[in-house]
Amino acid sequence: MEKGLSNVFTAFLSPSAAGGENILSIIISFVWLLMFMVFFLYPSFGQRMQLSYMLRDLERKLNKLKSIKDEIRQTAIDTIKKVGKPDFDPTPEVDRLSEFFVIPPESMDPYGIVYKLEHILEIGELSYENEVKKLAPIAEEHQVKTLTNLVEIARGINTLYRVVRHYYLLGKKTSNIYLVLQIQMIMPQLVEIAEAYRMASVAFSQGQPIGDSIGVLVAAKLSDVENKKRYTVARDTMVEELELENRKVYVVRAIGPGGTVGRPGEAVKNLVESLPENPKMIITIDAGLKLEGEESGKVVEGVGVAIGGPGVDKYKIEEVAKQRNIPLYAFVIFESIQEAITPMRESIAKAADVVLQKVRKLLTEKVEEGGVVVVAGIGNTVGVG
Amino acid sequence: MRYTEGGFMTWGPRPREKMLQTITFLKCLECGAENSRPFMEWDFIFKVVGNEKCPRCGGSRSRIVNIYVPEKKESK
């Protein structure tokens, strides 16, 4: 028996007397030939294999996006139930609002597009807020605004998930490696944004200040004095009149502590038009996106209007400033996109005092005593009263 | 450089970023002392809190002056 086995191994491994070949080397040669034939007759085989690896990787990340989306949806539903105490299940309504859309105006003829865009955005914002109000009947006004932001986050992550799933399925259906490659390349950033959305949902479910609140926080700290006059100048936006370094300062900011950005453009325009004399300058303070490698909370200054978003507010301030020849100064506090929508970090919060000093310095250097200045704090005022 | 710790050679999924504790900073309206505590839902900056005792003077009215997530100081 043992001898028989040893004969088999000998035949398998040892070269035969005739041609110097054994069975193993013949099998290996055959496999090589087969693979060569496959690659020769089916040239896209390698690409197919690569595509299947990429689709598997994409599928894993898509599942992660789905789990984050479901977590945010649940946070929104639970918070609405807890804060608003509706006498019905808000789940179907939250799902409906997650699919809500806003169609931007036609830009073929750009004349008047800013005001058309403003009109559409305003309708969208108002109807969204009213829908959330119906879901949370006993919530206070500021809580309704914050809950609206929370449902908007659920809508944002839902859109992100649907778009990624669309490209994944389209790439799979058409076996288009270039389509899959593009979405796979940006997937790490998309997952990071989704993680930021997840943390933002926690911040909004509790009414915590976020990184984007820094502009409003600076304005609030600037106007944190005894003798001041306060009034509303546009929807969700107020003005506080005060004396600072013997200058008359009008501080514009969104009304907190609910999550809203207000209407800073409309507010500054209305304010400037109502003043008896032109302001000597308009200062805007906002959070700005940092580049990789830059430190969060760094304060930089420049000229222009520091406002992000769709551009309506920026346009209005630029327009009124141009008409009346008012200089525009801006302070920006650097932060990442993740930091902008997640609970405020120490380095960003502490930058508020640095900006305050810089604003005071700018006032004393560029504006004579008795002069009028408008300072606008831009951003979401969640968690800032 | 150790590539195996969180570098590009890490094969497993990246650990989920932890939610750090947010801290609320209060200033007593009677003695001016500052103290802090973990963030409580619906706290907001400039909110006057009437039901928390000041650890220094025992005063019951405080004002929230800041809310943020503390960052770890890097050791030099």
CSV table of C-alpha atoms in Angstrom, one decimal:
chain,number,residue,atom,x,y,z
A,1,MET,CA,0.0,0.0,0.0
A,2,GLU,CA,2.7,2.4,1.1
A,3,LYS,CA,4.7,1.5,-1.9
A,4,GLY,CA,1.7,2.3,-4.2
A,5,LEU,CA,1.3,5.8,-2.7
A,6,SER,CA,5.0,6.5,-3.1
A,7,ASN,CA,4.8,5.5,-6.7
A,8,VAL,CA,1.9,8.0,-7.3
A,9,PHE,CA,3.9,10.9,-5.7
A,10,THR,CA,7.0,9.9,-7.7
A,11,ALA,CA,4.9,10.1,-10.9
A,12,PHE,CA,3.4,13.4,-9.8
A,13,LEU,CA,6.6,15.2,-8.8
A,14,SER,CA,9.5,13.5,-10.6
A,15,PRO,CA,10.3,14.0,-14.2
A,16,SER,CA,9.5,11.1,-16.4
A,17,ALA,CA,12.3,9.4,-18.2
A,18,ALA,CA,10.9,10.4,-21.6
A,19,GLY,CA,10.4,14.2,-21.5
A,20,GLY,CA,11.4,15.8,-18.2
A,21,GLU,CA,7.8,16.5,-17.3
A,22,ASN,CA,5.6,15.5,-14.4
A,23,ILE,CA,1.8,15.6,-13.8
A,24,LEU,CA,2.0,18.7,-11.6
A,25,SER,CA,3.9,20.8,-14.1
A,26,ILE,CA,1.4,19.7,-16.8
A,27,ILE,CA,-1.5,20.9,-14.6
A,28,ILE,CA,0.2,24.2,-13.9
A,29,SER,CA,0.8,24.7,-17.6
A,30,PHE,CA,-2.8,23.9,-18.4
A,31,VAL,CA,-4.1,26.4,-15.8
A,32,TRP,CA,-1.8,29.1,-17.2
A,33,LEU,CA,-3.0,28.3,-20.7
A,34,LEU,CA,-6.6,28.5,-19.5
A,35,MET,CA,-6.1,31.9,-17.8
A,36,PHE,CA,-4.3,33.2,-20.9
A,37,MET,CA,-7.2,32.0,-23.1
A,38,VAL,CA,-9.7,33.7,-20.7
A,39,PHE,CA,-7.8,37.1,-20.8
A,40,PHE,CA,-7.2,36.8,-24.5
A,41,LEU,CA,-10.8,35.8,-25.5
A,42,TYR,CA,-12.5,37.9,-22.9
A,43,PRO,CA,-10.4,41.1,-22.6
A,44,SER,CA,-12.7,42.9,-20.2
A,45,PHE,CA,-12.5,40.1,-17.6
A,46,GLY,CA,-10.0,42.0,-15.4
A,47,GLN,CA,-12.2,45.1,-15.5
A,48,ARG,CA,-15.2,43.0,-14.6
A,49,MET,CA,-13.4,41.6,-11.6
A,50,GLN,CA,-12.3,45.2,-10.6
A,51,LEU,CA,-15.9,46.3,-11.0
A,52,SER,CA,-17.2,43.6,-8.7
A,53,TYR,CA,-14.7,44.6,-6.0
A,54,MET,CA,-15.7,48.2,-6.3
A,55,LEU,CA,-19.4,47.4,-6.2
A,56,ARG,CA,-18.9,45.4,-3.0
A,57,ASP,CA,-17.0,48.2,-1.4
A,58,LEU,CA,-19.7,50.7,-2.4
A,59,GLU,CA,-22.4,48.4,-1.1
A,60,ARG,CA,-20.7,48.3,2.3
A,61,LYS,CA,-20.5,52.1,2.5
A,62,LEU,CA,-24.1,52.5,1.2
A,63,ASN,CA,-25.2,50.2,4.0
A,64,LYS,CA,-23.4,52.5,6.4
A,65,LEU,CA,-25.1,55.5,4.9
A,66,LYS,CA,-28.5,53.7,5.4
A,67,SER,CA,-27.8,53.0,9.0
A,68,ILE,CA,-26.9,56.7,9.7
A,69,LYS,CA,-30.0,57.8,7.7
A,70,ASP,CA,-32.2,55.5,9.8
A,71,GLU,CA,-30.6,56.7,13.1
A,72,ILE,CA,-31.2,60.3,12.2
A,73,ARG,CA,-34.8,59.6,11.2
A,74,GLN,CA,-35.4,57.8,14.5
A,75,THR,CA,-33.8,60.8,16.4
A,76,ALA,CA,-36.1,63.2,14.7
A,77,ILE,CA,-39.2,61.0,15.4
A,78,ASP,CA,-38.3,60.5,19.1
A,79,THR,CA,-37.5,64.2,19.6
A,80,ILE,CA,-40.8,65.3,18.0
A,81,LYS,CA,-42.7,62.8,20.3
A,82,LYS,CA,-40.8,64.0,23.4
A,83,VAL,CA,-40.9,67.8,22.8
A,84,GLY,CA,-44.1,68.2,20.8
A,85,LYS,CA,-46.2,65.4,22.4
A,86,PRO,CA,-48.4,64.9,19.3
A,87,ASP,CA,-51.5,62.7,19.8
A,88,PHE,CA,-50.7,60.7,16.7
A,89,ASP,CA,-47.7,58.9,15.3
A,90,PRO,CA,-45.5,61.5,13.5
A,91,THR,CA,-43.5,58.8,11.6
A,92,PRO,CA,-45.4,59.0,8.2
A,93,GLU,CA,-45.3,62.8,8.3
A,94,VAL,CA,-41.5,62.8,9.0
A,95,ASP,CA,-41.1,60.4,6.1
A,96,ARG,CA,-43.2,62.7,3.9
A,97,LEU,CA,-41.1,65.8,4.9
A,98,SER,CA,-37.9,63.8,4.2
A,99,GLU,CA,-38.9,63.8,0.5
A,100,PHE,CA,-39.9,67.5,0.4
A,101,PHE,CA,-38.3,69.4,-2.4
A,102,VAL,CA,-37.8,73.0,-3.6
A,103,ILE,CA,-37.5,73.7,-7.3
A,104,PRO,CA,-35.2,76.6,-8.0
A,105,PRO,CA,-36.3,79.3,-10.5
A,106,GLU,CA,-35.6,79.1,-14.2
A,107,SER,CA,-32.3,80.8,-15.0
A,108,MET,CA,-32.6,81.0,-18.8
A,109,ASP,CA,-33.6,84.6,-18.3
A,110,PRO,CA,-31.6,85.6,-15.2
A,111,TYR,CA,-33.4,89.0,-14.8
A,112,GLY,CA,-34.8,89.2,-11.3
A,113,ILE,CA,-33.7,85.7,-10.4
A,114,VAL,CA,-32.5,86.7,-6.9
A,115,TYR,CA,-35.9,87.9,-5.8
A,116,LYS,CA,-37.6,84.8,-7.5
A,117,LEU,CA,-35.2,82.6,-5.6
A,118,GLU,CA,-35.9,84.4,-2.3
A,119,HIS,CA,-39.6,84.0,-2.9
A,120,ILE,CA,-39.4,80.3,-3.5
A,121,LEU,CA,-37.0,79.7,-0.6
A,122,GLU,CA,-39.3,81.7,1.7
A,123,ILE,CA,-42.4,79.7,0.7
A,124,GLY,CA,-40.4,76.4,1.3
A,125,GLU,CA,-39.1,77.5,4.7
A,126,LEU,CA,-42.5,78.8,5.9
A,127,SER,CA,-44.4,75.7,4.8
A,128,TYR,CA,-41.8,73.4,6.2
A,129,GLU,CA,-41.9,75.2,9.6
A,130,ASN,CA,-45.7,75.1,9.6
A,131,GLU,CA,-45.7,71.3,8.9
A,132,VAL,CA,-43.3,70.7,11.8
A,133,LYS,CA,-45.5,72.9,14.0
A,134,LYS,CA,-48.4,70.7,13.3
A,135,LEU,CA,-46.4,67.7,14.4
A,136,ALA,CA,-45.3,69.3,17.7
A,137,PRO,CA,-48.4,71.2,19.0
A,138,ILE,CA,-47.1,71.9,22.5
A,139,ALA,CA,-43.5,72.8,21.5
A,140,GLU,CA,-42.4,76.4,22.2
A,141,GLU,CA,-41.6,78.6,19.2
A,142,HIS,CA,-37.8,78.3,19.5
A,143,GLN,CA,-38.2,74.5,19.8
A,144,VAL,CA,-40.3,74.4,16.6
A,145,LYS,CA,-37.5,76.1,14.7
A,146,THR,CA,-34.9,73.7,16.1
A,147,LEU,CA,-37.1,70.7,15.3
A,148,THR,CA,-37.5,72.1,11.8
A,149,ASN,CA,-33.7,72.1,11.4
A,150,LEU,CA,-33.7,68.5,12.7
A,151,VAL,CA,-36.2,67.4,10.1
A,152,GLU,CA,-34.2,69.2,7.5
A,153,ILE,CA,-31.1,67.2,8.5
A,154,ALA,CA,-33.3,64.0,8.1
A,155,ARG,CA,-34.2,65.3,4.6
A,156,GLY,CA,-30.5,66.1,3.8
A,157,ILE,CA,-29.2,62.6,4.7
A,158,ASN,CA,-32.2,61.0,2.9
A,159,THR,CA,-31.3,62.9,-0.3
A,160,LEU,CA,-27.6,61.9,0.1
A,161,TYR,CA,-28.5,58.3,0.5
A,162,ARG,CA,-30.9,58.2,-2.4
A,163,VAL,CA,-28.4,59.8,-4.8
A,164,VAL,CA,-25.6,57.4,-3.8
A,165,ARG,CA,-27.9,54.4,-4.1
A,166,HIS,CA,-29.0,55.7,-7.6
A,167,TYR,CA,-25.4,55.8,-8.9
A,168,TYR,CA,-24.6,52.4,-7.2
A,169,LEU,CA,-27.6,50.7,-8.9
A,170,LEU,CA,-27.1,52.5,-12.2
A,171,GLY,CA,-23.4,51.4,-12.2
A,172,LYS,CA,-24.4,47.9,-11.3
A,173,LYS,CA,-27.1,47.7,-14.0
A,174,THR,CA,-25.0,49.1,-16.8
A,175,SER,CA,-21.7,47.6,-15.6
A,176,ASN,CA,-20.2,51.0,-16.1
A,177,ILE,CA,-16.9,51.0,-14.2
A,178,TYR,CA,-16.3,54.7,-14.7
A,179,LEU,CA,-19.6,55.6,-13.1
A,180,VAL,CA,-18.9,53.4,-10.2
A,181,LEU,CA,-15.3,54.7,-9.9
A,182,GLN,CA,-16.5,58.3,-9.6
A,183,ILE,CA,-18.9,57.6,-6.8
A,184,GLN,CA,-16.5,55.3,-5.1
A,185,MET,CA,-13.8,58.0,-5.1
A,186,ILE,CA,-15.9,60.5,-3.3
A,187,MET,CA,-17.5,58.0,-0.9
A,188,PRO,CA,-15.1,58.6,2.0
A,189,GLN,CA,-16.0,62.3,2.0
A,190,LEU,CA,-19.7,61.5,1.7
A,191,VAL,CA,-19.5,59.1,4.7
A,192,GLU,CA,-17.7,61.8,6.7
A,193,ILE,CA,-20.5,64.3,5.8
A,194,ALA,CA,-23.1,61.7,6.8
A,195,GLU,CA,-21.3,61.2,10.2
A,196,ALA,CA,-21.4,65.0,10.7
A,197,TYR,CA,-25.1,64.9,9.9
A,198,ARG,CA,-25.5,62.2,12.6
A,199,MET,CA,-23.8,64.4,15.2
A,200,ALA,CA,-25.7,67.5,14.0
A,201,SER,CA,-29.0,65.6,14.6
A,202,VAL,CA,-27.9,65.0,18.3
A,203,ALA,CA,-27.1,68.7,18.6
A,204,PHE,CA,-30.4,69.9,17.2
A,205,SER,CA,-32.4,67.3,19.2
A,206,GLN,CA,-31.1,69.0,22.4
A,207,GLY,CA,-30.8,72.6,21.2
A,208,GLN,CA,-27.0,72.8,21.4
A,209,PRO,CA,-25.1,75.6,19.8
A,210,ILE,CA,-23.2,74.4,16.6
A,211,GLY,CA,-20.0,75.7,14.9
A,212,ASP,CA,-22.1,77.8,12.5
A,213,SER,CA,-23.5,79.7,15.5
A,214,ILE,CA,-20.2,81.5,16.0
A,215,GLY,CA,-21.2,84.6,14.0
A,216,VAL,CA,-24.4,85.1,15.9
A,217,LEU,CA,-22.6,84.4,19.2
A,218,VAL,CA,-20.1,87.2,18.5
A,219,ALA,CA,-23.0,89.6,17.7
A,220,ALA,CA,-24.8,88.5,20.9
A,221,LYS,CA,-21.7,89.1,23.0
A,222,LEU,CA,-21.1,92.5,21.3
A,223,SER,CA,-24.6,93.6,22.3
A,224,ASP,CA,-24.5,92.1,25.8
A,225,VAL,CA,-24.6,95.5,27.4
A,226,GLU,CA,-27.1,97.2,29.7
A,227,ASN,CA,-28.5,100.1,27.8
A,228,LYS,CA,-29.7,99.0,24.4
A,229,LYS,CA,-32.8,99.2,22.2
A,230,ARG,CA,-34.0,96.0,20.6
A,231,TYR,CA,-36.5,95.6,17.8
A,232,THR,CA,-37.4,93.2,14.9
A,233,VAL,CA,-36.3,94.4,11.5
A,234,ALA,CA,-37.1,91.3,9.3
A,235,ARG,CA,-38.5,87.9,9.8
A,236,ASP,CA,-36.7,86.1,12.7
A,237,THR,CA,-34.1,88.9,12.7
A,238,MET,CA,-33.5,91.7,15.2
A,239,VAL,CA,-31.5,94.9,15.6
A,240,GLU,CA,-29.9,96.0,18.9
A,241,GLU,CA,-28.9,99.6,19.1
A,242,LEU,CA,-26.0,100.5,21.4
A,243,GLU,CA,-23.1,102.8,22.1
A,244,LEU,CA,-19.6,101.3,21.7
A,245,GLU,CA,-16.4,103.2,22.0
A,246,ASN,CA,-18.5,106.4,21.5
A,247,ARG,CA,-19.9,105.1,18.2
A,248,LYS,CA,-23.5,104.2,17.4
A,249,VAL,CA,-23.6,100.5,16.6
A,250,TYR,CA,-26.5,98.6,15.2
A,251,VAL,CA,-26.1,94.9,15.8
A,252,VAL,CA,-28.1,92.7,13.4
A,253,ARG,CA,-28.6,89.0,14.2
A,254,ALA,CA,-31.1,86.1,14.1
A,255,ILE,CA,-33.4,85.8,17.1
A,256,GLY,CA,-32.5,82.8,19.2
A,257,PRO,CA,-32.4,80.4,20.8
A,258,GLY,CA,-34.3,78.5,18.1
A,259,GLY,CA,-32.5,77.1,15.0
A,260,THR,CA,-32.8,79.8,12.4
A,261,VAL,CA,-30.5,82.0,10.3
A,262,GLY,CA,-33.1,84.8,10.0
A,263,ARG,CA,-33.0,87.2,7.1
A,264,PRO,CA,-29.8,89.2,7.6
A,265,GLY,CA,-29.8,90.6,4.0
A,266,GLU,CA,-33.3,91.9,4.3
A,267,ALA,CA,-32.6,93.2,7.8
A,268,VAL,CA,-29.5,95.1,6.9
A,269,LYS,CA,-31.2,96.6,3.8
A,270,ASN,CA,-34.2,97.7,5.8
A,271,LEU,CA,-32.1,99.1,8.6
A,272,VAL,CA,-29.7,101.1,6.3
A,273,GLU,CA,-32.7,102.5,4.4
A,274,SER,CA,-34.3,103.6,7.6
A,275,LEU,CA,-31.3,105.3,9.1
A,276,PRO,CA,-31.1,109.1,8.9
A,277,GLU,CA,-27.5,109.0,7.9
A,278,ASN,CA,-25.4,106.4,6.0
A,279,PRO,CA,-23.4,104.0,8.2
A,280,LYS,CA,-19.6,104.5,8.0
A,281,MET,CA,-19.2,100.7,7.4
A,282,ILE,CA,-21.0,97.4,7.4
A,283,ILE,CA,-19.2,94.5,9.2
A,284,THR,CA,-20.3,90.9,8.7
A,285,ILE,CA,-19.1,88.1,10.9
A,286,ASP,CA,-19.5,84.5,9.9
A,287,ALA,CA,-18.0,81.0,10.1
A,288,GLY,CA,-16.0,80.1,7.0
A,289,LEU,CA,-14.7,76.8,5.6
A,290,LYS,CA,-11.0,76.2,6.4
A,291,LEU,CA,-8.6,74.4,4.2
A,292,GLU,CA,-7.1,71.1,5.3
A,293,GLY,CA,-4.2,71.8,7.6
A,294,GLU,CA,-5.5,75.1,8.9
A,295,GLU,CA,-6.5,75.4,12.5
A,296,SER,CA,-10.1,75.6,13.6
A,297,GLY,CA,-11.1,78.9,15.3
A,298,LYS,CA,-8.5,81.0,13.4
A,299,VAL,CA,-9.9,84.5,12.8
A,300,VAL,CA,-9.2,86.2,9.5
A,301,GLU,CA,-10.4,89.5,8.1
A,302,GLY,CA,-11.1,91.0,4.7
A,303,VAL,CA,-13.5,93.0,2.7
A,304,GLY,CA,-16.9,92.0,1.2
A,305,VAL,CA,-19.9,90.3,2.7
A,306,ALA,CA,-19.3,87.1,4.7
A,307,ILE,CA,-22.5,85.2,4.1
A,308,GLY,CA,-22.9,81.7,2.7
A,309,GLY,CA,-26.1,80.1,1.5
A,310,PRO,CA,-28.0,80.6,-1.7
A,311,GLY,CA,-26.7,84.2,-2.1
A,312,VAL,CA,-29.9,86.2,-1.6
A,313,ASP,CA,-28.7,87.9,1.6
A,314,LYS,CA,-25.3,88.6,0.2
A,315,TYR,CA,-26.8,90.2,-2.9
A,316,LYS,CA,-29.0,92.5,-0.8
A,317,ILE,CA,-26.2,93.8,1.4
A,318,GLU,CA,-23.9,94.3,-1.6
A,319,GLU,CA,-26.7,96.2,-3.4
A,320,VAL,CA,-27.5,98.6,-0.6
A,321,ALA,CA,-23.8,99.1,0.1
A,322,LYS,CA,-23.0,99.9,-3.5
A,323,GLN,CA,-26.0,102.3,-3.8
A,324,ARG,CA,-24.8,104.3,-0.8
A,325,ASN,CA,-21.1,103.8,-1.1
A,326,ILE,CA,-20.7,102.1,2.3
A,327,PRO,CA,-17.4,100.1,2.8
A,328,LEU,CA,-17.9,96.4,3.6
A,329,TYR,CA,-15.6,94.6,6.1
A,330,ALA,CA,-15.8,91.0,7.1
A,331,PHE,CA,-14.5,88.7,9.8
A,332,VAL,CA,-14.4,84.9,9.2
A,333,ILE,CA,-13.8,82.2,11.8
A,334,PHE,CA,-12.3,79.1,10.2
A,335,GLU,CA,-13.9,75.7,10.7
A,336,SER,CA,-14.4,72.5,8.8
A,337,ILE,CA,-17.8,71.5,7.3
A,338,GLN,CA,-18.2,68.9,10.0
A,339,GLU,CA,-17.4,71.4,12.8
A,340,ALA,CA,-19.9,73.9,11.3
A,341,ILE,CA,-22.9,71.6,11.8
A,342,THR,CA,-21.8,69.7,15.0
A,343,PRO,CA,-21.8,71.0,18.6
A,344,MET,CA,-19.5,74.0,19.0
A,345,ARG,CA,-15.9,73.2,19.8
A,346,GLU,CA,-13.8,75.0,22.4
A,347,SER,CA,-11.4,76.6,19.9
A,348,ILE,CA,-14.3,78.0,17.9
A,349,ALA,CA,-16.2,79.3,21.0
A,350,LYS,CA,-13.1,81.0,22.2
A,351,ALA,CA,-12.6,82.7,18.9
A,352,ALA,CA,-15.6,84.9,19.7
A,353,ASP,CA,-13.6,87.0,22.1
A,354,VAL,CA,-10.8,87.4,19.5
A,355,VAL,CA,-13.3,88.7,17.0
A,356,LEU,CA,-14.8,91.1,19.5
A,357,GLN,CA,-11.4,92.7,20.1
A,358,LYS,CA,-10.8,93.0,16.4
A,359,VAL,CA,-14.2,94.6,15.8
A,360,ARG,CA,-13.6,97.1,18.5
A,361,LYS,CA,-10.2,97.9,17.0
A,362,LEU,CA,-11.6,98.3,13.6
A,363,LEU,CA,-14.3,100.6,14.9
A,364,THR,CA,-11.8,102.9,16.7
A,365,GLU,CA,-9.4,102.9,13.8
A,366,LYS,CA,-11.8,103.5,10.8
A,367,VAL,CA,-14.8,105.3,12.3
A,368,GLU,CA,-14.7,108.7,13.9
A,369,GLU,CA,-16.5,109.2,17.3
A,370,GLY,CA,-20.2,109.7,16.9
A,371,GLY,CA,-20.2,107.7,13.6
A,372,VAL,CA,-22.7,104.9,12.8
A,373,VAL,CA,-21.8,101.3,12.1
A,374,VAL,CA,-23.8,98.2,11.2
A,375,VAL,CA,-22.5,94.9,12.5
A,376,ALA,CA,-24.2,91.7,11.3
A,377,GLY,CA,-23.6,88.3,13.0
A,378,ILE,CA,-24.4,85.6,10.5
A,379,GLY,CA,-25.2,82.0,11.1
A,380,ASN,CA,-27.7,79.6,12.8
A,381,THR,CA,-28.7,80.9,16.2
A,382,VAL,CA,-29.5,77.5,17.7
A,383,GLY,CA,-28.5,77.6,21.4
A,384,VAL,CA,-27.8,81.3,21.5
A,385,GLY,CA,-30.4,83.4,23.2
B,1,MET,CA,5.9,56.6,12.0
B,2,ARG,CA,3.6,53.8,13.0
B,3,TYR,CA,1.4,53.0,10.1
B,4,THR,CA,-0.6,50.4,11.8
B,5,GLU,CA,-2.3,52.8,14.2
B,6,GLY,CA,-5.0,54.6,12.3
B,7,GLY,CA,-2.8,55.1,9.2
B,8,PHE,CA,-3.5,54.1,5.7
B,9,MET,CA,-2.4,50.5,6.5
B,10,THR,CA,-5.4,50.0,8.8
B,11,TRP,CA,-7.6,47.4,7.2
B,12,GLY,CA,-10.6,47.3,9.5
B,13,PRO,CA,-13.4,49.9,9.5
B,14,ARG,CA,-12.6,53.2,11.1
B,15,PRO,CA,-14.1,53.5,14.6
B,16,ARG,CA,-17.1,55.7,14.8
B,17,GLU,CA,-16.3,59.2,16.1
B,18,LYS,CA,-17.5,59.5,19.7
B,19,MET,CA,-19.9,62.3,20.7
B,20,LEU,CA,-17.9,64.3,23.2
B,21,GLN,CA,-19.5,65.8,26.3
B,22,THR,CA,-20.8,69.3,25.9
B,23,ILE,CA,-20.2,71.6,28.9
B,24,THR,CA,-22.4,74.5,30.0
B,25,PHE,CA,-20.5,77.4,31.7
B,26,LEU,CA,-22.5,79.5,34.2
B,27,LYS,CA,-21.9,82.8,35.9
B,28,CYS,CA,-23.5,83.5,39.3
B,29,LEU,CA,-25.6,86.7,39.1
B,30,GLU,CA,-24.9,87.4,42.7
B,31,CYS,CA,-21.2,86.8,43.3
B,32,GLY,CA,-20.0,86.6,39.7
B,33,ALA,CA,-18.3,83.2,40.2
B,34,GLU,CA,-18.1,81.0,37.2
B,35,ASN,CA,-18.7,77.2,37.3
B,36,SER,CA,-19.6,74.5,34.8
B,37,ARG,CA,-21.7,71.4,34.5
B,38,PRO,CA,-22.6,68.9,31.7
B,39,PHE,CA,-25.0,70.4,29.1
B,40,MET,CA,-28.6,69.9,29.8
B,41,GLU,CA,-31.2,69.7,27.0
B,42,TRP,CA,-32.5,73.2,25.8
B,43,ASP,CA,-29.7,75.1,27.7
B,44,PHE,CA,-28.8,78.2,25.7
B,45,ILE,CA,-26.2,80.9,25.9
B,46,PHE,CA,-27.5,84.0,27.9
B,47,LYS,CA,-30.3,81.9,29.5
B,48,VAL,CA,-30.9,82.8,33.1
B,49,VAL,CA,-31.2,79.7,35.3
B,50,GLY,CA,-33.1,80.0,38.5
B,51,ASN,CA,-32.9,76.6,40.1
B,52,GLU,CA,-29.2,75.9,40.4
B,53,LYS,CA,-27.2,76.9,43.5
B,54,CYS,CA,-23.9,78.7,43.1
B,55,PRO,CA,-21.1,76.5,44.6
B,56,ARG,CA,-19.5,79.6,46.1
B,57,CYS,CA,-22.2,81.8,47.5
B,58,GLY,CA,-25.2,79.6,47.3
B,59,GLY,CA,-27.0,82.1,45.1
B,60,SER,CA,-29.9,80.6,43.1
B,61,ARG,CA,-29.7,82.7,39.9
B,62,SER,CA,-27.0,82.1,37.3
B,63,ARG,CA,-26.6,83.0,33.7
B,64,ILE,CA,-25.2,80.7,31.0
B,65,VAL,CA,-22.2,82.4,29.5
B,66,ASN,CA,-20.9,79.7,27.2
B,67,ILE,CA,-21.6,76.2,25.8
B,68,TYR,CA,-19.0,74.2,24.0
B,69,VAL,CA,-17.2,70.9,23.7
B,70,PRO,CA,-13.8,71.1,25.4
B,71,GLU,CA,-10.9,69.9,23.4
B,72,LYS,CA,-8.1,67.8,24.7
B,73,LYS,CA,-4.9,69.8,25.2
B,74,GLU,CA,-2.0,68.3,23.2
B,75,SER,CA,1.0,67.6,25.6
B,76,LYS,CA,4.2,69.3,24.5
